[in-house]
Amino acid sequence: MKTGVHITLCSFTNTADRQLLQPETADEVDETDKPDKLELTDEQRVGLTELANQRPTKSKQWLVDAGIDAARLVLCEAEHIEGEGLAGDELNIW
């Protein structure tokens, strides 16, 4: 095992995550609107931030349980991306 290798875990949420956390937002979209045009409420923003912060923490725990030294795992600040872009965790090895 290469001791100098580190893994960065970055987490993202998107509009689909918002609709999972707040199903009532699906009703706010009519046939002509796109979900990424909706404004986030403070409650939705907090919920998405919590979800985005949980994702890399859970991934980190899984990697630690698999035998990776926790000191080699770096967590990024969570980010919300409007639209149907990237959602989940991104792992970078350096």
PDB file of C-alpha atoms in Angstrom, residues 2-88:
ATOM      1  CA  LYS A   2       1.401   3.393  -0.968  1.00  0.00           C
ATOM      2  CA  THR A   3       1.646   5.457   2.201  1.00  0.00           C
ATOM      3  CA  GLY A   4       1.812   8.799   0.363  1.00  0.00           C
ATOM      4  CA  VAL A   5      -1.546   8.324  -1.362  1.00  0.00           C
ATOM      5  CA  HIS A   6      -4.532  10.347  -0.116  1.00  0.00           C
ATOM      6  CA  ILE A   7      -8.187  10.275  -1.137  1.00  0.00           C
ATOM      7  CA  THR A   8     -10.349  13.383  -1.327  1.00  0.00           C
ATOM      8  CA  LEU A   9     -14.094  12.843  -0.894  1.00  0.00           C
ATOM      9  CA  CYS A  10     -16.272  15.628  -2.317  1.00  0.00           C
ATOM     10  CA  SER A  11     -20.062  15.547  -2.139  1.00  0.00           C
ATOM     11  CA  PHE A  12     -22.697  17.140  -4.347  1.00  0.00           C
ATOM     12  CA  THR A  13     -26.471  17.427  -4.318  1.00  0.00           C
ATOM     13  CA  ASN A  14     -28.701  18.435  -7.217  1.00  0.00           C
ATOM     14  CA  THR A  15     -32.321  19.228  -8.057  1.00  0.00           C
ATOM     15  CA  ALA A  16     -33.328  15.553  -7.986  1.00  0.00           C
ATOM     16  CA  ASP A  17     -32.058  15.354  -4.394  1.00  0.00           C
ATOM     17  CA  ARG A  18     -34.146  18.394  -3.522  1.00  0.00           C
ATOM     18  CA  GLN A  19     -37.241  16.709  -4.911  1.00  0.00           C
ATOM     19  CA  LEU A  20     -36.492  13.564  -2.885  1.00  0.00           C
ATOM     20  CA  LEU A  21     -36.129  15.578   0.329  1.00  0.00           C
ATOM     21  CA  GLN A  22     -39.040  17.899  -0.454  1.00  0.00           C
ATOM     22  CA  PRO A  23     -41.486  15.983  -2.725  1.00  0.00           C
ATOM     23  CA  GLU A  24     -43.888  18.924  -2.712  1.00  0.00           C
ATOM     24  CA  THR A  25     -41.429  20.835  -4.944  1.00  0.00           C
ATOM     25  CA  ALA A  26     -42.327  18.521  -7.826  1.00  0.00           C
ATOM     26  CA  ASP A  27     -45.800  20.103  -7.802  1.00  0.00           C
ATOM     27  CA  GLU A  28     -44.252  23.568  -8.209  1.00  0.00           C
ATOM     28  CA  VAL A  29     -43.117  22.708 -11.740  1.00  0.00           C
ATOM     29  CA  ASP A  30     -45.568  22.920 -14.626  1.00  0.00           C
ATOM     30  CA  GLU A  31     -45.067  21.550 -18.122  1.00  0.00           C
ATOM     31  CA  THR A  32     -43.147  24.637 -19.322  1.00  0.00           C
ATOM     32  CA  ASP A  33     -40.815  25.049 -16.326  1.00  0.00           C
ATOM     33  CA  LYS A  34     -37.654  23.144 -15.638  1.00  0.00           C
ATOM     34  CA  PRO A  35     -36.871  22.011 -12.052  1.00  0.00           C
ATOM     35  CA  ASP A  36     -33.553  23.852 -12.105  1.00  0.00           C
ATOM     36  CA  LYS A  37     -35.420  27.167 -12.441  1.00  0.00           C
ATOM     37  CA  LEU A  38     -36.976  26.854  -8.966  1.00  0.00           C
ATOM     38  CA  GLU A  39     -35.603  28.936  -6.130  1.00  0.00           C
ATOM     39  CA  LEU A  40     -34.449  27.024  -3.066  1.00  0.00           C
ATOM     40  CA  THR A  41     -36.091  27.829   0.231  1.00  0.00           C
ATOM     41  CA  ASP A  42     -33.912  28.146   3.346  1.00  0.00           C
ATOM     42  CA  GLU A  43     -35.349  24.824   4.580  1.00  0.00           C
ATOM     43  CA  GLN A  44     -34.433  23.095   1.304  1.00  0.00           C
ATOM     44  CA  ARG A  45     -30.947  24.590   1.347  1.00  0.00           C
ATOM     45  CA  VAL A  46     -30.378  23.303   4.910  1.00  0.00           C
ATOM     46  CA  GLY A  47     -31.704  19.851   3.996  1.00  0.00           C
ATOM     47  CA  LEU A  48     -29.492  19.629   0.922  1.00  0.00           C
ATOM     48  CA  THR A  49     -26.466  20.782   2.891  1.00  0.00           C
ATOM     49  CA  GLU A  50     -27.120  18.127   5.541  1.00  0.00           C
ATOM     50  CA  LEU A  51     -27.467  15.453   2.844  1.00  0.00           C
ATOM     51  CA  ALA A  52     -24.328  16.622   1.071  1.00  0.00           C
ATOM     52  CA  ASN A  53     -22.402  16.588   4.372  1.00  0.00           C
ATOM     53  CA  GLN A  54     -23.617  13.067   5.239  1.00  0.00           C
ATOM     54  CA  ARG A  55     -22.506  11.523   1.949  1.00  0.00           C
ATOM     55  CA  PRO A  56     -18.716  11.869   2.287  1.00  0.00           C
ATOM     56  CA  THR A  57     -18.856  11.111   6.019  1.00  0.00           C
ATOM     57  CA  LYS A  58     -20.570   7.794   5.324  1.00  0.00           C
ATOM     58  CA  SER A  59     -18.196   7.046   2.445  1.00  0.00           C
ATOM     59  CA  LYS A  60     -15.221   7.849   4.684  1.00  0.00           C
ATOM     60  CA  GLN A  61     -16.513   5.485   7.362  1.00  0.00           C
ATOM     61  CA  TRP A  62     -16.959   2.741   4.764  1.00  0.00           C
ATOM     62  CA  LEU A  63     -13.371   3.215   3.565  1.00  0.00           C
ATOM     63  CA  VAL A  64     -12.047   3.216   7.158  1.00  0.00           C
ATOM     64  CA  ASP A  65     -13.994   0.009   7.851  1.00  0.00           C
ATOM     65  CA  ALA A  66     -12.367  -1.446   4.717  1.00  0.00           C
ATOM     66  CA  GLY A  67      -8.916  -0.734   6.182  1.00  0.00           C
ATOM     67  CA  ILE A  68      -7.979   2.697   4.813  1.00  0.00           C
ATOM     68  CA  ASP A  69      -6.255   4.950   7.361  1.00  0.00           C
ATOM     69  CA  ALA A  70      -8.622   7.819   8.209  1.00  0.00           C
ATOM     70  CA  ALA A  71      -5.697  10.268   8.143  1.00  0.00           C
ATOM     71  CA  ARG A  72      -5.388   9.615   4.394  1.00  0.00           C
ATOM     72  CA  LEU A  73      -8.992  10.656   3.706  1.00  0.00           C
ATOM     73  CA  VAL A  74      -9.766  14.335   3.145  1.00  0.00           C
ATOM     74  CA  LEU A  75     -13.344  15.662   3.030  1.00  0.00           C
ATOM     75  CA  CYS A  76     -14.252  18.624   0.798  1.00  0.00           C
ATOM     76  CA  GLU A  77     -16.899  21.195   1.571  1.00  0.00           C
ATOM     77  CA  ALA A  78     -20.265  19.975   0.279  1.00  0.00           C
ATOM     78  CA  GLU A  79     -21.800  21.702  -2.727  1.00  0.00           C
ATOM     79  CA  HIS A  80     -25.264  21.994  -4.277  1.00  0.00           C
ATOM     80  CA  ILE A  81     -25.519  22.090  -8.068  1.00  0.00           C
ATOM     81  CA  GLU A  82     -28.795  23.312  -9.536  1.00  0.00           C
ATOM     82  CA  GLY A  83     -30.183  21.218 -12.346  1.00  0.00           C
ATOM     83  CA  GLU A  84     -29.624  17.591 -13.146  1.00  0.00           C
ATOM     84  CA  GLY A  85     -25.837  17.669 -12.748  1.00  0.00           C
ATOM     85  CA  LEU A  86     -23.583  15.593 -10.578  1.00  0.00           C
ATOM     86  CA  ALA A  87     -24.968  14.178  -7.328  1.00  0.00           C
ATOM     87  CA  GLY A  88     -23.263  11.883  -4.850  1.00  0.00           C
TER      88      GLY A  88
END
